[in-house]
GROMACS .gro file of C-alpha atoms in nm:
model
  204
    1LEU     CA    1  -0.317  -1.684  -0.616
    2ARG     CA    2  -0.249  -1.343  -0.462
    3VAL     CA    3  -0.608  -1.237  -0.515
    4ILE     CA    4  -0.742  -1.559  -0.362
    5CYS     CA    5  -0.522  -1.523  -0.054
    6THR     CA    6  -0.622  -1.159  -0.010
    7VAL     CA    7  -0.995  -1.225  -0.046
    8LEU     CA    8  -0.984  -1.520   0.194
    9SER     CA    9  -0.786  -1.322   0.450
   10LEU     CA   10  -1.036  -1.034   0.444
   11ILE     CA   11  -1.332  -1.270   0.472
   12LEU     CA   12  -1.174  -1.425   0.781
   13MET     CA   13  -1.082  -1.088   0.934
   14ILE     CA   14  -1.432  -0.945   0.903
   15CYS     CA   15  -1.667  -1.247   0.912
   16PHE     CA   16  -1.467  -1.493   1.120
   17PRO     CA   17  -1.248  -1.276   1.346
   18GLN     CA   18  -1.163  -1.570   1.570
   19ARG     CA   19  -0.958  -1.704   1.277
   20TRP     CA   20  -0.738  -1.396   1.277
   21ILE     CA   21  -0.409  -1.591   1.282
   22ILE     CA   22  -0.498  -1.774   0.959
   23ALA     CA   23  -0.616  -1.441   0.813
   24ILE     CA   24  -0.280  -1.279   0.886
   25ILE     CA   25  -0.088  -1.570   0.737
   26LEU     CA   26  -0.294  -1.547   0.417
   27TYR     CA   27  -0.259  -1.169   0.394
   28VAL     CA   28   0.118  -1.175   0.449
   29SER     CA   29   0.149  -1.459   0.196
   30SER     CA   30  -0.033  -1.245  -0.059
   31PHE     CA   31   0.196  -0.949   0.010
   32VAL     CA   32   0.512  -1.158  -0.016
   33GLY     CA   33   0.377  -1.300  -0.342
   34ASP     CA   34   0.354  -0.945  -0.473
   35LEU     CA   35   0.725  -0.890  -0.405
   36PHE     CA   36   0.823  -1.204  -0.595
   37ASP     CA   37   0.583  -1.118  -0.880
   38GLY     CA   38   0.762  -0.790  -0.936
   39ILE     CA   39   1.109  -0.943  -0.918
   40ALA     CA   40   1.012  -1.217  -1.165
   41ALA     CA   41   0.851  -0.971  -1.406
   42ARG     CA   42   1.164  -0.755  -1.417
   43LYS     CA   43   1.403  -1.049  -1.440
   44PHE     CA   44   1.222  -1.210  -1.732
   45ASP     CA   45   1.135  -0.878  -1.898
   46GLN     CA   46   0.762  -0.937  -1.858
   47CYS     CA   47   0.671  -0.584  -1.748
   48SER     CA   48   0.365  -0.444  -1.926
   49LEU     CA   49   0.094  -0.182  -1.891
   50PHE     CA   50  -0.160  -0.454  -1.809
   51GLY     CA   51   0.076  -0.601  -1.549
   52GLY     CA   52   0.120  -0.258  -1.395
   53LEU     CA   53  -0.256  -0.207  -1.387
   54LEU     CA   54  -0.321  -0.549  -1.231
   55ASP     CA   55  -0.045  -0.492  -0.976
   56MET     CA   56  -0.183  -0.150  -0.884
   57VAL     CA   57  -0.544  -0.268  -0.851
   58THR     CA   58  -0.450  -0.573  -0.643
   59ASP     CA   59  -0.231  -0.367  -0.412
   60ARG     CA   60  -0.493  -0.098  -0.363
   61CYS     CA   61  -0.772  -0.349  -0.297
   62SER     CA   62  -0.556  -0.539  -0.047
   63THR     CA   63  -0.458  -0.228   0.146
   64THR     CA   64  -0.812  -0.091   0.139
   65GLY     CA   65  -0.950  -0.421   0.267
   66LEU     CA   66  -0.700  -0.433   0.553
   67LEU     CA   67  -0.775  -0.073   0.653
   68CYS     CA   68  -1.147  -0.156   0.649
   69ALA     CA   69  -1.076  -0.454   0.876
   70LEU     CA   70  -0.881  -0.221   1.108
   71SER     CA   71  -1.179   0.017   1.115
   72HIS     CA   72  -1.398  -0.279   1.207
   73GLU     CA   73  -1.164  -0.357   1.497
   74HIS     CA   74  -1.175   0.001   1.630
   75THR     CA   75  -1.540   0.100   1.589
   76GLU     CA   76  -1.541   0.232   1.948
   77ARG     CA   77  -1.266   0.483   1.858
   78PRO     CA   78  -1.404   0.720   1.590
   79ILE     CA   79  -1.074   0.905   1.553
   80LEU     CA   80  -0.901   0.585   1.439
   81VAL     CA   81  -1.186   0.501   1.203
   82LEU     CA   82  -1.149   0.849   1.052
   83LEU     CA   83  -0.771   0.803   1.024
   84PHE     CA   84  -0.807   0.469   0.845
   85THR     CA   85  -1.072   0.619   0.615
   86MET     CA   86  -0.846   0.911   0.523
   87LEU     CA   87  -0.558   0.671   0.456
   88ILE     CA   88  -0.783   0.477   0.216
   89ILE     CA   89  -0.882   0.796   0.035
   90LEU     CA   90  -0.522   0.916   0.004
   91ASP     CA   91  -0.393   0.575  -0.106
   92ILE     CA   92  -0.652   0.528  -0.381
   93SER     CA   93  -0.654   0.888  -0.509
   94SER     CA   94  -0.275   0.922  -0.526
   95HIS     CA   95  -0.216   0.591  -0.701
   96TRP     CA   96  -0.509   0.632  -0.939
   97SER     CA   97  -0.381   0.977  -1.037
   98GLN     CA   98  -0.031   0.837  -1.088
   99MET     CA   99  -0.164   0.553  -1.303
  100TYR     CA  100  -0.381   0.788  -1.510
  101PHE     CA  101  -0.096   1.033  -1.562
  102THR     CA  102   0.165   0.777  -1.672
  103SER     CA  103  -0.078   0.564  -1.876
  104SER     CA  104  -0.185   0.873  -2.069
  105PHE     CA  105   0.168   0.883  -2.204
  106LYS     CA  106   0.180   0.503  -2.246
  107GLN     CA  107   0.439   0.458  -1.973
  108HIS     CA  108   0.459   0.227  -1.672
  109HIS     CA  109   0.371   0.408  -1.350
  110LYS     CA  110   0.704   0.312  -1.190
  111SER     CA  111   0.930   0.380  -1.487
  112ALA     CA  112   1.187   0.660  -1.505
  113GLU     CA  113   1.041   0.771  -1.838
  114GLY     CA  114   0.689   0.788  -1.696
  115ASN     CA  115   0.804   0.994  -1.399
  116GLN     CA  116   1.045   1.231  -1.570
  117ASN     CA  117   0.801   1.521  -1.519
  118SER     CA  118   0.705   1.418  -1.165
  119PHE     CA  119   0.813   1.592  -0.847
  120ALA     CA  120   1.162   1.504  -0.723
  121LEU     CA  121   1.035   1.302  -0.427
  122VAL     CA  122   0.821   1.085  -0.655
  123ARG     CA  123   1.110   1.027  -0.896
  124TRP     CA  124   1.336   0.935  -0.606
  125TYR     CA  125   1.074   0.703  -0.458
  126TYR     CA  126   1.041   0.500  -0.778
  127SER     CA  127   1.413   0.516  -0.863
  128TYR     CA  128   1.561   0.379  -0.541
  129TYR     CA  129   1.434   0.026  -0.487
  130TYR     CA  130   1.542  -0.002  -0.123
  131PHE     CA  131   1.368   0.322  -0.027
  132PHE     CA  132   1.060   0.212  -0.223
  133GLY     CA  133   1.068  -0.127  -0.051
  134TYR     CA  134   1.115   0.021   0.295
  135CYS     CA  135   0.814   0.249   0.252
  136CYS     CA  136   0.584  -0.017   0.101
  137VAL     CA  137   0.681  -0.304   0.329
  138GLY     CA  138   0.689  -0.079   0.634
  139THR     CA  139   0.343   0.059   0.559
  140GLU     CA  140   0.178  -0.280   0.503
  141PHE     CA  141   0.338  -0.434   0.809
  142THR     CA  142   0.242  -0.132   1.018
  143TYR     CA  143  -0.121  -0.208   0.938
  144VAL     CA  144  -0.067  -0.580   0.999
  145ALA     CA  145   0.102  -0.511   1.334
  146ILE     CA  146  -0.182  -0.277   1.441
  147TYR     CA  147  -0.433  -0.549   1.351
  148ILE     CA  148  -0.243  -0.814   1.549
  149LEU     CA  149  -0.204  -0.574   1.840
  150ALA     CA  150  -0.579  -0.513   1.847
  151LYS     CA  151  -0.642  -0.888   1.858
  152VAL     CA  152  -0.390  -0.982   2.126
  153THR     CA  153  -0.491  -0.683   2.341
  154ALA     CA  154  -0.859  -0.777   2.324
  155LEU     CA  155  -0.781  -1.139   2.408
  156ASP     CA  156  -0.535  -1.041   2.683
  157GLN     CA  157  -0.308  -1.320   2.559
  158TYR     CA  158   0.015  -1.359   2.361
  159GLU     CA  159   0.208  -1.108   2.572
  160THR     CA  160   0.529  -1.174   2.380
  161VAL     CA  161   0.351  -1.111   2.048
  162ARG     CA  162   0.207  -0.787   2.185
  163MET     CA  163   0.549  -0.661   2.292
  164GLY     CA  164   0.699  -0.769   1.960
  165CYS     CA  165   0.436  -0.572   1.768
  166GLU     CA  166   0.494  -0.263   1.979
  167TYR     CA  167   0.871  -0.274   1.918
  168PHE     CA  168   0.818  -0.346   1.549
  169LEU     CA  169   0.591  -0.042   1.515
  170MET     CA  170   0.877   0.180   1.632
  171ILE     CA  171   1.059   0.076   1.313
  172SER     CA  172   0.767   0.054   1.072
  173ILE     CA  173   0.566   0.366   1.162
  174PRO     CA  174   0.834   0.604   1.022
  175ALA     CA  175   0.813   0.411   0.694
  176CYS     CA  176   0.433   0.442   0.698
  177ILE     CA  177   0.450   0.817   0.762
  178THR     CA  178   0.706   0.858   0.484
  179LYS     CA  179   0.481   0.662   0.248
  180GLN     CA  180   0.190   0.898   0.319
  181ILE     CA  181   0.414   1.197   0.243
  182VAL     CA  182   0.508   1.030  -0.085
  183ASN     CA  183   0.139   0.965  -0.157
  184VAL     CA  184   0.055   1.334  -0.110
  185SER     CA  185   0.348   1.430  -0.333
  186GLN     CA  186   0.243   1.170  -0.592
  187LEU     CA  187  -0.114   1.299  -0.597
  188CYS     CA  188  -0.006   1.661  -0.635
  189SER     CA  189   0.263   1.572  -0.889
  190ALA     CA  190   0.028   1.373  -1.113
  191CYS     CA  191  -0.243   1.640  -1.101
  192HIS     CA  192   0.012   1.912  -1.176
  193ALA     CA  193   0.155   1.719  -1.472
  194VAL     CA  194  -0.188   1.652  -1.622
  195ALA     CA  195  -0.292   2.016  -1.573
  196ALA     CA  196   0.035   2.135  -1.732
  197TYR     CA  197  -0.021   1.907  -2.030
  198ASP     CA  198  -0.377   2.039  -2.071
  199ALA     CA  199  -0.251   2.397  -2.062
  200GLU     CA  200   0.019   2.316  -2.317
  201GLN     CA  201  -0.234   2.162  -2.555
  202LYS     CA  202  -0.473   2.458  -2.525
  203ASN     CA  203  -0.195   2.710  -2.588
  204LYS     CA  204  -0.079   2.546  -2.912
   0.00000   0.00000   0.00000
């Protein structure tokens, strides 16, 4: 259901931009579904490597799709297109490296065991659920708010919505920036751990 909502939302954002309100509802529904998926998996002890992989792939595809839609909305501003492109590259590379590193040791990418050799910031990020949630939710809703802001500004309508998005961004942007710092740390941490393991194996 999450995948269907995400795909439909991106189709509407890019191919039928006049349906942007429905697109946002579908995208947010998909994101909220992700939160409940994780809670249910932990509550019923259904966590697995495959579940972690599916969760990671779905999250990365959703975020990438939204950032592509944002680039589509700001084609006249190359600096923003470059920013969104770099965010896509960092998001995918850091999470892929984290998944590769932890899966190599047959651990879940969010588990304490899988991150015991990670940098302190990465361990803290995955250990403290509220900090993790603030960063993830804040980042996604930063992108959503920027998308809505682009729409209401172009239409010169929904003044209350525009002001609400601007105030919301004051809260969510720090979370988004923090998430990017974590992503850089996660990328470096995973690469360092894999390189250290390679060196250990060669020196045996």
